[in-house]
Coordinates of C-alpha atoms and ligand atoms in Angstrom, one line a residue:
M11 CA -63.2 -35.0 -0.7
R12 CA -64.9 -37.3 -3.0
V13 CA -65.0 -41.0 -3.6
D14 CA -68.0 -41.2 -5.5
Q15 CA -67.6 -39.7 -8.8
Q16 CA -65.5 -41.3 -12.0
V17 CA -62.6 -40.1 -13.7
C18 CA -61.2 -42.8 -16.3
I19 CA -57.9 -42.2 -17.5
V20 CA -56.6 -43.3 -20.9
G21 CA -53.3 -44.4 -21.5
G22 CA -51.0 -45.6 -19.0
G23 CA -48.2 -43.9 -19.8
L24 CA -46.2 -41.7 -17.2
V25 CA -48.6 -38.7 -17.9
G26 CA -51.9 -41.0 -17.3
L27 CA -50.3 -42.5 -14.6
A28 CA -49.2 -39.5 -13.0
A29 CA -52.3 -37.8 -13.7
A30 CA -54.1 -40.8 -12.2
I31 CA -52.0 -41.2 -8.8
T32 CA -52.9 -37.4 -8.4
L33 CA -56.7 -37.4 -9.4
A34 CA -56.3 -40.3 -6.5
H35 CA -55.0 -38.1 -4.2
Q36 CA -58.1 -35.6 -4.5
G37 CA -60.0 -38.4 -3.0
R38 CA -61.4 -38.5 -7.5
K39 CA -62.4 -43.0 -8.2
V40 CA -60.0 -43.6 -11.1
T41 CA -60.5 -46.1 -14.0
L42 CA -57.2 -46.3 -15.9
L43 CA -57.4 -47.7 -20.0
E44 CA -53.9 -49.6 -21.8
A45 CA -54.6 -50.1 -24.6
S46 CA -51.0 -52.7 -24.1
S47 CA -50.4 -55.2 -21.5
L48 CA -47.6 -52.7 -19.3
E49 CA -46.3 -55.5 -16.9
A50 CA -45.2 -58.6 -19.7
Q51 CA -42.3 -55.9 -20.8
D52 CA -39.6 -57.0 -22.3
P53 CA -35.9 -56.3 -19.9
Q54 CA -34.3 -56.0 -23.2
A55 CA -36.5 -53.5 -25.5
L56 CA -37.1 -51.3 -21.5
D57 CA -37.1 -47.5 -23.7
A58 CA -33.5 -46.3 -22.9
R59 CA -34.8 -42.9 -22.4
S60 CA -33.8 -40.7 -19.9
L61 CA -36.2 -37.7 -18.1
A62 CA -34.4 -34.5 -16.5
L63 CA -37.0 -33.7 -13.7
S64 CA -37.4 -29.3 -12.9
Y65 CA -37.4 -28.2 -9.5
S66 CA -41.5 -28.3 -9.4
T67 CA -41.8 -31.8 -11.1
I68 CA -39.7 -32.4 -7.9
Q69 CA -41.8 -31.1 -5.7
I70 CA -45.3 -31.7 -7.4
L71 CA -43.9 -35.7 -6.8
R72 CA -43.0 -34.6 -3.5
S73 CA -46.5 -33.7 -3.2
L74 CA -48.1 -36.8 -3.9
G75 CA -45.5 -38.7 -1.7
L76 CA -43.1 -40.0 -4.1
W77 CA -39.8 -38.4 -4.6
N78 CA -38.6 -40.4 -1.6
Q79 CA -39.2 -43.8 -3.6
L80 CA -37.4 -42.4 -6.3
Q81 CA -34.7 -40.4 -5.2
S82 CA -31.9 -42.5 -4.9
M83 CA -32.7 -43.9 -7.8
A84 CA -31.8 -40.1 -9.5
A85 CA -28.7 -38.5 -9.7
P86 CA -29.2 -34.4 -9.4
I87 CA -28.1 -32.0 -11.5
K88 CA -26.0 -29.5 -9.3
H89 CA -24.5 -27.3 -13.1
I90 CA -25.2 -26.5 -15.7
H91 CA -23.4 -25.7 -18.8
V92 CA -24.1 -24.7 -22.0
S93 CA -22.3 -24.1 -25.1
S94 CA -22.0 -24.2 -28.7
A95 CA -19.2 -26.3 -30.7
G96 CA -16.3 -24.5 -32.1
F97 CA -17.0 -21.3 -30.6
F98 CA -16.2 -19.7 -27.4
G99 CA -19.2 -18.6 -25.4
V100 CA -20.4 -20.3 -22.7
T101 CA -23.5 -20.3 -19.6
R102 CA -22.7 -22.3 -16.9
L103 CA -25.9 -21.6 -14.1
D104 CA -25.6 -23.3 -10.0
A105 CA -27.6 -25.0 -7.6
S106 CA -25.8 -22.6 -5.1
D107 CA -26.7 -19.7 -6.9
L108 CA -30.9 -20.7 -6.4
K109 CA -29.9 -21.4 -2.5
L110 CA -30.5 -25.3 -3.1
E111 CA -28.6 -28.4 -3.3
A112 CA -29.9 -29.4 -7.3
M113 CA -31.5 -27.8 -9.7
G114 CA -33.4 -31.3 -11.2
Y115 CA -32.9 -34.7 -11.1
V116 CA -32.7 -37.7 -13.7
I117 CA -34.0 -40.6 -13.8
E118 CA -34.0 -43.1 -16.5
Y119 CA -37.4 -43.6 -17.5
H120 CA -38.2 -47.3 -17.2
L121 CA -37.1 -46.7 -13.4
L122 CA -39.3 -44.3 -13.0
L123 CA -42.5 -45.6 -14.9
K124 CA -42.2 -48.4 -12.4
I125 CA -42.4 -47.0 -9.3
L126 CA -45.3 -44.9 -10.9
L127 CA -47.1 -47.8 -11.7
R128 CA -46.4 -49.2 -8.6
H129 CA -48.2 -46.5 -6.7
A130 CA -50.8 -46.7 -9.1
Q131 CA -51.4 -50.8 -8.9
Q132 CA -51.4 -49.9 -4.8
H133 CA -53.8 -47.6 -4.4
S134 CA -57.9 -48.3 -4.0
A135 CA -58.9 -45.4 -5.4
I136 CA -57.3 -46.6 -8.9
D137 CA -58.2 -49.8 -11.1
I138 CA -55.6 -50.1 -14.1
I139 CA -57.0 -52.5 -16.8
T140 CA -54.3 -53.7 -19.1
M141 CA -55.3 -54.4 -22.6
A142 CA -57.6 -51.8 -23.6
Q143 CA -58.3 -50.7 -25.5
V144 CA -60.9 -47.2 -26.2
D145 CA -62.2 -46.5 -29.0
A146 CA -64.8 -43.6 -28.9
V147 CA -66.4 -41.5 -26.6
E148 CA -70.2 -39.7 -26.4
A149 CA -71.4 -37.7 -24.0
Q150 CA -75.3 -38.3 -22.6
G151 CA -75.8 -35.2 -20.6
E152 CA -73.2 -35.2 -17.7
Q153 CA -72.3 -38.1 -19.3
L154 CA -69.8 -39.5 -20.2
E155 CA -70.1 -43.3 -22.4
L156 CA -66.2 -44.7 -23.2
H157 CA -66.7 -47.1 -25.6
Y158 CA -63.1 -49.3 -25.5
Q159 CA -62.3 -53.1 -26.0
L160 CA -61.4 -55.1 -23.2
H161 CA -58.8 -58.4 -26.2
E162 CA -60.6 -57.6 -28.2
Q163 CA -64.5 -57.3 -26.8
P164 CA -65.7 -54.5 -27.1
Q165 CA -67.3 -52.5 -24.1
T166 CA -68.8 -49.4 -22.6
R167 CA -68.6 -47.9 -19.0
N168 CA -70.0 -43.8 -17.7
F169 CA -67.2 -41.8 -16.1
N170 CA -67.8 -37.8 -15.7
L171 CA -64.6 -37.0 -16.4
V172 CA -62.2 -38.8 -19.3
V173 CA -58.5 -37.3 -19.2
V174 CA -57.1 -38.2 -23.0
A175 CA -54.2 -38.9 -22.4
D176 CA -52.8 -41.3 -25.5
G177 CA -49.6 -40.5 -26.4
A178 CA -48.6 -37.7 -30.5
N179 CA -50.6 -39.8 -32.2
S180 CA -53.7 -39.5 -29.7
P181 CA -56.5 -41.8 -31.4
L182 CA -58.6 -40.2 -29.2
R183 CA -57.5 -36.1 -29.9
Q184 CA -58.8 -37.7 -33.1
K185 CA -62.5 -39.2 -32.4
L186 CA -63.5 -36.1 -30.3
G187 CA -62.1 -33.6 -33.5
I188 CA -59.3 -31.8 -31.9
S189 CA -57.3 -30.7 -34.9
V190 CA -53.4 -30.7 -34.3
D191 CA -50.9 -28.3 -35.9
T192 CA -48.1 -31.0 -36.4
L193 CA -44.2 -30.1 -37.0
D194 CA -42.2 -32.3 -38.4
Y195 CA -38.4 -31.0 -36.6
Q196 CA -36.4 -33.5 -40.4
Q197 CA -34.5 -34.1 -36.8
S198 CA -33.3 -38.3 -34.9
A199 CA -32.3 -38.1 -30.9
L200 CA -29.5 -40.7 -30.6
V201 CA -30.3 -41.9 -27.2
A202 CA -28.1 -44.5 -24.9
N203 CA -26.5 -44.6 -21.8
I204 CA -23.0 -43.8 -22.0
K205 CA -20.2 -45.0 -18.7
L206 CA -17.5 -43.0 -17.3
A207 CA -13.9 -43.1 -16.1
Q208 CA -14.1 -40.5 -13.3
D209 CA -17.4 -38.8 -11.6
G210 CA -19.7 -36.3 -13.6
N211 CA -19.8 -34.1 -10.2
G212 CA -23.8 -32.9 -11.1
W213 CA -22.4 -31.4 -14.1
A214 CA -25.1 -31.4 -16.7
Y215 CA -24.2 -30.5 -20.8
E216 CA -25.8 -28.9 -22.9
R217 CA -23.6 -28.1 -26.4
F218 CA -24.7 -26.7 -29.5
T219 CA -22.8 -28.6 -32.4
D220 CA -23.3 -29.2 -36.3
D221 CA -24.8 -31.8 -36.0
G222 CA -27.8 -30.9 -33.5
P223 CA -28.0 -30.1 -29.1
L224 CA -26.0 -32.7 -27.6
A225 CA -27.3 -32.9 -23.7
L226 CA -25.2 -35.2 -21.3
L227 CA -27.3 -36.1 -18.0
P228 CA -26.0 -36.9 -14.8
L229 CA -27.3 -40.9 -13.9
P230 CA -26.1 -42.7 -10.5
G231 CA -23.2 -44.1 -10.7
Q232 CA -20.7 -42.4 -13.3
R233 CA -22.8 -43.3 -15.3
Y234 CA -24.9 -40.3 -18.1
A235 CA -27.7 -40.9 -19.8
L236 CA -27.0 -39.5 -24.1
V237 CA -29.4 -37.0 -26.3
W238 CA -28.4 -36.2 -29.0
T239 CA -29.9 -34.0 -32.4
H240 CA -29.1 -35.3 -36.1
A241 CA -30.9 -34.2 -39.0
A242 CA -31.9 -37.4 -40.1
E243 CA -30.1 -38.3 -42.9
H244 CA -27.6 -38.2 -40.7
I245 CA -28.7 -41.1 -37.3
D246 CA -29.0 -43.9 -39.6
Q247 CA -25.4 -43.5 -40.4
R248 CA -24.8 -43.3 -36.6
M249 CA -26.6 -45.8 -35.4
A250 CA -24.5 -48.5 -37.5
L251 CA -21.1 -47.0 -35.5
S252 CA -19.2 -49.6 -33.8
D253 CA -19.9 -48.4 -29.7
Q254 CA -15.7 -47.0 -30.4
A255 CA -15.4 -45.5 -33.1
L256 CA -19.2 -44.0 -31.5
L257 CA -17.6 -42.4 -28.5
Q258 CA -14.8 -41.3 -30.3
Q259 CA -17.4 -39.2 -32.3
L260 CA -18.8 -38.1 -29.6
H261 CA -15.7 -36.9 -28.1
D262 CA -15.0 -35.4 -31.1
A263 CA -18.5 -32.9 -30.9
F264 CA -18.2 -32.8 -26.6
G265 CA -14.5 -32.3 -26.2
Y266 CA -13.4 -34.0 -22.0
R267 CA -14.8 -31.6 -19.8
L268 CA -15.8 -35.5 -18.6
G269 CA -12.9 -37.0 -19.3
E270 CA -12.9 -40.5 -20.9
F271 CA -16.2 -42.0 -22.3
I272 CA -16.0 -46.0 -21.8
E273 CA -19.2 -47.5 -23.0
I274 CA -22.2 -46.6 -24.4
G275 CA -24.9 -49.0 -23.7
T276 CA -28.3 -50.1 -25.8
R277 CA -29.0 -47.0 -28.6
A278 CA -32.3 -45.8 -29.3
R279 CA -33.4 -43.7 -31.9
F280 CA -36.4 -41.7 -31.9
D281 CA -37.4 -38.9 -34.6
L282 CA -39.3 -35.8 -33.3
K283 CA -41.6 -33.9 -33.6
L284 CA -43.4 -31.1 -32.8
T285 CA -47.8 -31.4 -31.9
R286 CA -49.8 -29.1 -30.6
A287 CA -53.3 -29.9 -30.3
S288 CA -55.8 -27.2 -31.2
R289 CA -57.4 -27.4 -28.0
L290 CA -57.6 -29.1 -24.6
V291 CA -61.5 -29.5 -23.8
A292 CA -63.8 -31.1 -25.4
G293 CA -67.1 -30.9 -23.0
R294 CA -66.2 -33.0 -20.4
C295 CA -62.3 -34.8 -22.0
V296 CA -59.1 -33.8 -20.8
L297 CA -56.2 -33.2 -23.1
I298 CA -52.8 -34.4 -21.5
G299 CA -49.4 -34.8 -22.3
N300 CA -47.9 -35.7 -24.9
A301 CA -51.7 -35.9 -26.1
A302 CA -52.0 -31.9 -26.0
N303 CA -48.1 -31.2 -26.7
S304 CA -45.4 -33.5 -27.2
L305 CA -42.4 -31.9 -28.6
H306 CA -38.8 -31.8 -28.9
P307 CA -36.4 -33.6 -26.4
V308 CA -34.0 -30.5 -25.9
A309 CA -34.7 -28.5 -23.3
G310 CA -36.3 -31.7 -21.6
Q311 CA -40.0 -30.8 -21.4
G312 CA -42.2 -32.7 -21.8
F313 CA -43.1 -35.0 -19.1
N314 CA -42.5 -32.2 -16.1
L315 CA -44.5 -29.9 -18.9
A316 CA -46.9 -32.3 -18.7
L317 CA -46.7 -32.1 -14.4
R318 CA -47.7 -28.8 -14.2
D319 CA -51.1 -29.5 -16.3
I320 CA -51.6 -32.2 -14.3
A321 CA -50.7 -30.0 -10.8
Q322 CA -53.2 -27.5 -12.0
L323 CA -55.9 -29.9 -13.4
Y324 CA -55.5 -30.8 -9.2
D325 CA -56.0 -27.5 -8.7
S326 CA -58.8 -26.0 -10.5
L327 CA -61.3 -29.6 -9.1
L328 CA -60.7 -29.3 -5.8
D329 CA -64.4 -30.2 -4.6
V330 CA -66.0 -29.3 -8.0
D331 CA -68.9 -31.8 -8.2
L332 CA -68.4 -33.9 -11.6
T333 CA -71.6 -34.5 -12.0
S334 CA -72.2 -30.7 -12.5
A335 CA -71.8 -28.3 -15.2
A336 CA -69.8 -26.6 -13.0
G337 CA -67.2 -29.5 -13.9
T338 CA -67.3 -28.3 -17.8
D339 CA -67.0 -25.4 -15.7
Q340 CA -63.6 -26.0 -14.3
L341 CA -62.1 -27.8 -17.4
L342 CA -62.9 -24.7 -19.3
D343 CA -61.2 -22.3 -16.4
Y344 CA -57.2 -25.6 -16.0
Q345 CA -57.3 -24.6 -20.3
R346 CA -57.2 -20.7 -19.2
L347 CA -54.8 -21.3 -17.5
R348 CA -52.4 -22.8 -18.0
Q349 CA -52.4 -21.4 -22.0
A350 CA -49.1 -19.6 -21.0
D351 CA -46.6 -22.3 -19.0
Q352 CA -47.7 -24.1 -22.7
Q353 CA -47.1 -21.0 -25.4
Q354 CA -43.5 -20.8 -23.1
T355 CA -42.3 -23.6 -22.5
V356 CA -43.4 -24.8 -26.0
G357 CA -41.9 -21.2 -27.9
Y358 CA -38.8 -21.6 -25.6
G359 CA -37.9 -25.6 -26.9
H360 CA -38.5 -24.2 -30.4
G361 CA -37.2 -21.2 -30.5
L362 CA -33.5 -23.4 -28.9
V363 CA -34.0 -26.2 -31.8
S364 CA -34.4 -23.0 -34.7
L365 CA -31.6 -21.0 -33.7
F366 CA -29.6 -24.5 -32.6
S367 CA -29.9 -26.6 -35.2
N368 CA -28.3 -23.5 -38.1
D369 CA -25.2 -22.9 -38.9
L370 CA -25.4 -19.2 -41.4
P371 CA -21.9 -18.1 -39.6
V372 CA -23.8 -14.5 -38.4
L373 CA -26.2 -16.6 -36.2
N374 CA -23.0 -19.1 -35.2
H375 CA -21.4 -15.8 -33.9
L376 CA -24.6 -14.2 -32.1
R377 CA -25.5 -16.9 -30.1
A378 CA -21.9 -17.6 -29.2
G379 CA -21.8 -14.5 -28.3
A380 CA -25.2 -14.5 -25.8
L381 CA -23.9 -17.4 -24.2
A382 CA -21.1 -15.4 -23.5
A383 CA -23.3 -12.2 -21.8
L384 CA -26.1 -14.7 -20.4
D385 CA -22.8 -15.9 -17.9
L386 CA -22.0 -12.6 -17.6
L387 CA -25.2 -12.0 -16.1
P388 CA -26.0 -13.3 -12.7
A389 CA -30.2 -11.7 -11.8
L390 CA -31.2 -12.8 -16.4
K391 CA -29.4 -15.8 -14.8
R392 CA -31.9 -16.2 -12.5
E393 CA -34.9 -16.0 -14.1
V394 CA -33.8 -18.5 -16.4
S395 CA -32.1 -20.7 -14.4
W396 CA -36.0 -20.6 -12.5
Q397 CA -38.0 -20.7 -15.7
G398 CA -36.5 -24.0 -16.7
M399 CA -37.5 -25.2 -13.2
G400 CA -40.9 -25.0 -14.0
Y401 CA -42.3 -21.8 -12.5
G402 CA -41.8 -19.6 -15.2
A403 CA -45.5 -19.4 -14.8
G404 CA -47.4 -19.1 -11.8
C405 CA -46.7 -22.3 -9.2
S406 CA -49.6 -25.0 -8.2
S407 CA -50.2 -26.5 -5.2
L408 CA -48.9 -29.4 -5.5
M409 CA -45.6 -27.3 -6.9
R410 CA -45.4 -26.0 -3.7
G411 CA -43.9 -29.3 -2.7
V412 CA -46.0 -30.0 1.4
D413 CA -45.9 -34.1 2.4
Ligands
LIG30 C1 -35.9 -38.8 -26.5 C2 -36.5 -37.4 -25.9 C3 -36.1 -37.2 -24.4 C4 -36.6 -36.9 -23.6 N1 -36.2 -36.4 -22.0 C5 -37.5 -35.6 -22.0 C6 -36.7 -35.2 -20.3 O1 -35.2 -35.0 -19.8 N2 -37.6 -34.3 -19.7 C7 -38.9 -34.1 -20.1 O2 -38.9 -33.7 -19.0 N3 -39.3 -34.7 -21.1 C8 -38.7 -35.5 -22.0 N4 -39.1 -36.3 -23.3 C9 -40.6 -36.5 -23.4 C10 -41.1 -37.1 -22.4 O3 -41.0 -39.0 -22.7 C11 -42.6 -37.1 -22.9 O4 -43.3 -35.8 -22.4 C12 -43.4 -38.3 -21.9 O5 -43.1 -39.4 -22.2 C13 -45.4 -38.8 -22.6 O6 -46.0 -39.8 -21.8 P1 -47.8 -40.3 -22.4 O7 -48.3 -41.4 -20.9 O8 -47.8 -38.5 -23.4 O9 -47.6 -40.1 -23.8 P2 -47.0 -42.4 -24.2 O10 -45.8 -42.2 -23.3 O11 -47.1 -42.5 -25.2 O12 -48.6 -42.6 -23.5 C14 -49.1 -43.3 -24.6 C15 -50.2 -44.6 -23.2 O13 -50.9 -44.1 -24.2 C16 -51.7 -45.8 -24.1 N5 -52.4 -45.2 -25.6 C17 -52.3 -45.3 -26.6 N6 -53.4 -45.4 -27.6 C18 -54.0 -45.7 -26.1 C19 -56.2 -46.4 -26.6 N7 -56.9 -46.2 -28.5 N8 -56.3 -46.5 -25.3 C20 -56.1 -47.1 -24.3 N9 -54.5 -46.7 -24.2 C21 -53.8 -45.9 -25.5 C22 -50.2 -46.3 -25.2 O14 -49.9 -47.2 -25.5 C23 -49.1 -46.2 -23.2 O15 -48.7 -46.0 -23.3 C24 -38.5 -36.8 -23.7 C25 -39.0 -37.2 -24.0 C26 -37.9 -37.7 -26.0 C27 -38.7 -39.1 -26.9

């Protein structure tokens, strides 16, 4: 355990906070620099998004001592139903087939952010500095010199490791000279919470419609989180509909499997892009979260993938002296170890978007047939389930979920 070597996390979103908590859990002294105020959030402006947390994410949160607090705010996913509108093929996945209570949980973004922030604020090894806009980082021997503006006053500090978690547009990634591949899907997600007339019994739904993939995920209290993808040219019109008209269109696309939708909350819109950094590491800096990979939400994997990255970083840096050259070697090792999972997860999500956002008649029949066939193949279904739960490419120590 080392508490003497300074780690800086740039960015206090979900991923930066989770990285800070994880590295502090390892005994590192962590400073988190966040450009916004974090605290002064207007409750009306809170992000309406909810996140499906995979089984591996739950295990990592359990290892970090966070899951007890989060579980009561989250709803279990006990069954998953995947279908294609207008076709018969359906696949159902059940937690009980895997001898589990739940394949994952769903939690509102703002609640997860609040708990991670509170935990980080209360941790004696984490110092959170808000209104700190990081401008640049320079290598100085075995150290990094970080330049930032604190309340618009220039500041400089030295660190042994910088974890870059400043989001999909990552200003620091650009400063480090790391290029990105960007693919604009020309799609937007309409996100809102829906109130039901009855309980959804832990079913999560993924339905492929003419507009794009539509996910309905269970939330506590007879509510569901809607993520409905639309082609860019249709989103404005749908965002402008009255609540009643939108709920009717949702019923037209989804049917009545969940009974009646009786209310819809504040809507938010997210324009969807895939961004992938060409590498994860530059010297003693490592990219994480959206700064490394920003994904289409269709497979609900962005945060889950980032947590698996953080869990591997934890293993790769265990007992490593960050002031020595071993620190940089370990980061390169980390980059190598994360390649397979990142490629697989990004490829899976991108493959789903490509396959299901195309309404060529032959593809419609093919994907309906594939869903029906998968439903009849228990071994393959189990394999698909474990992949979705985050165990498709290895298991780091925190993913074993030991308290
Ligand atoms: C509609 C939707 C649904 C989703 N559903 C799921 C899901 O079900 N499951 C899942 O796993 N994932 C899901 N995701 C993905 C998930 O939300 C993201 O992966 C995650 O929120 C990324 O967080 P981040 O911390 O990397 O980035 P961000 O949230 O963008 O945080 C970056 C932070 O860095 C700060 N910052 C920026 N520049 C600087 C600077 N120069 N100096 C200091 N600070 C700076 C910003 O202020 C910000 O706080 C979904 C995404 C969307 C859009």
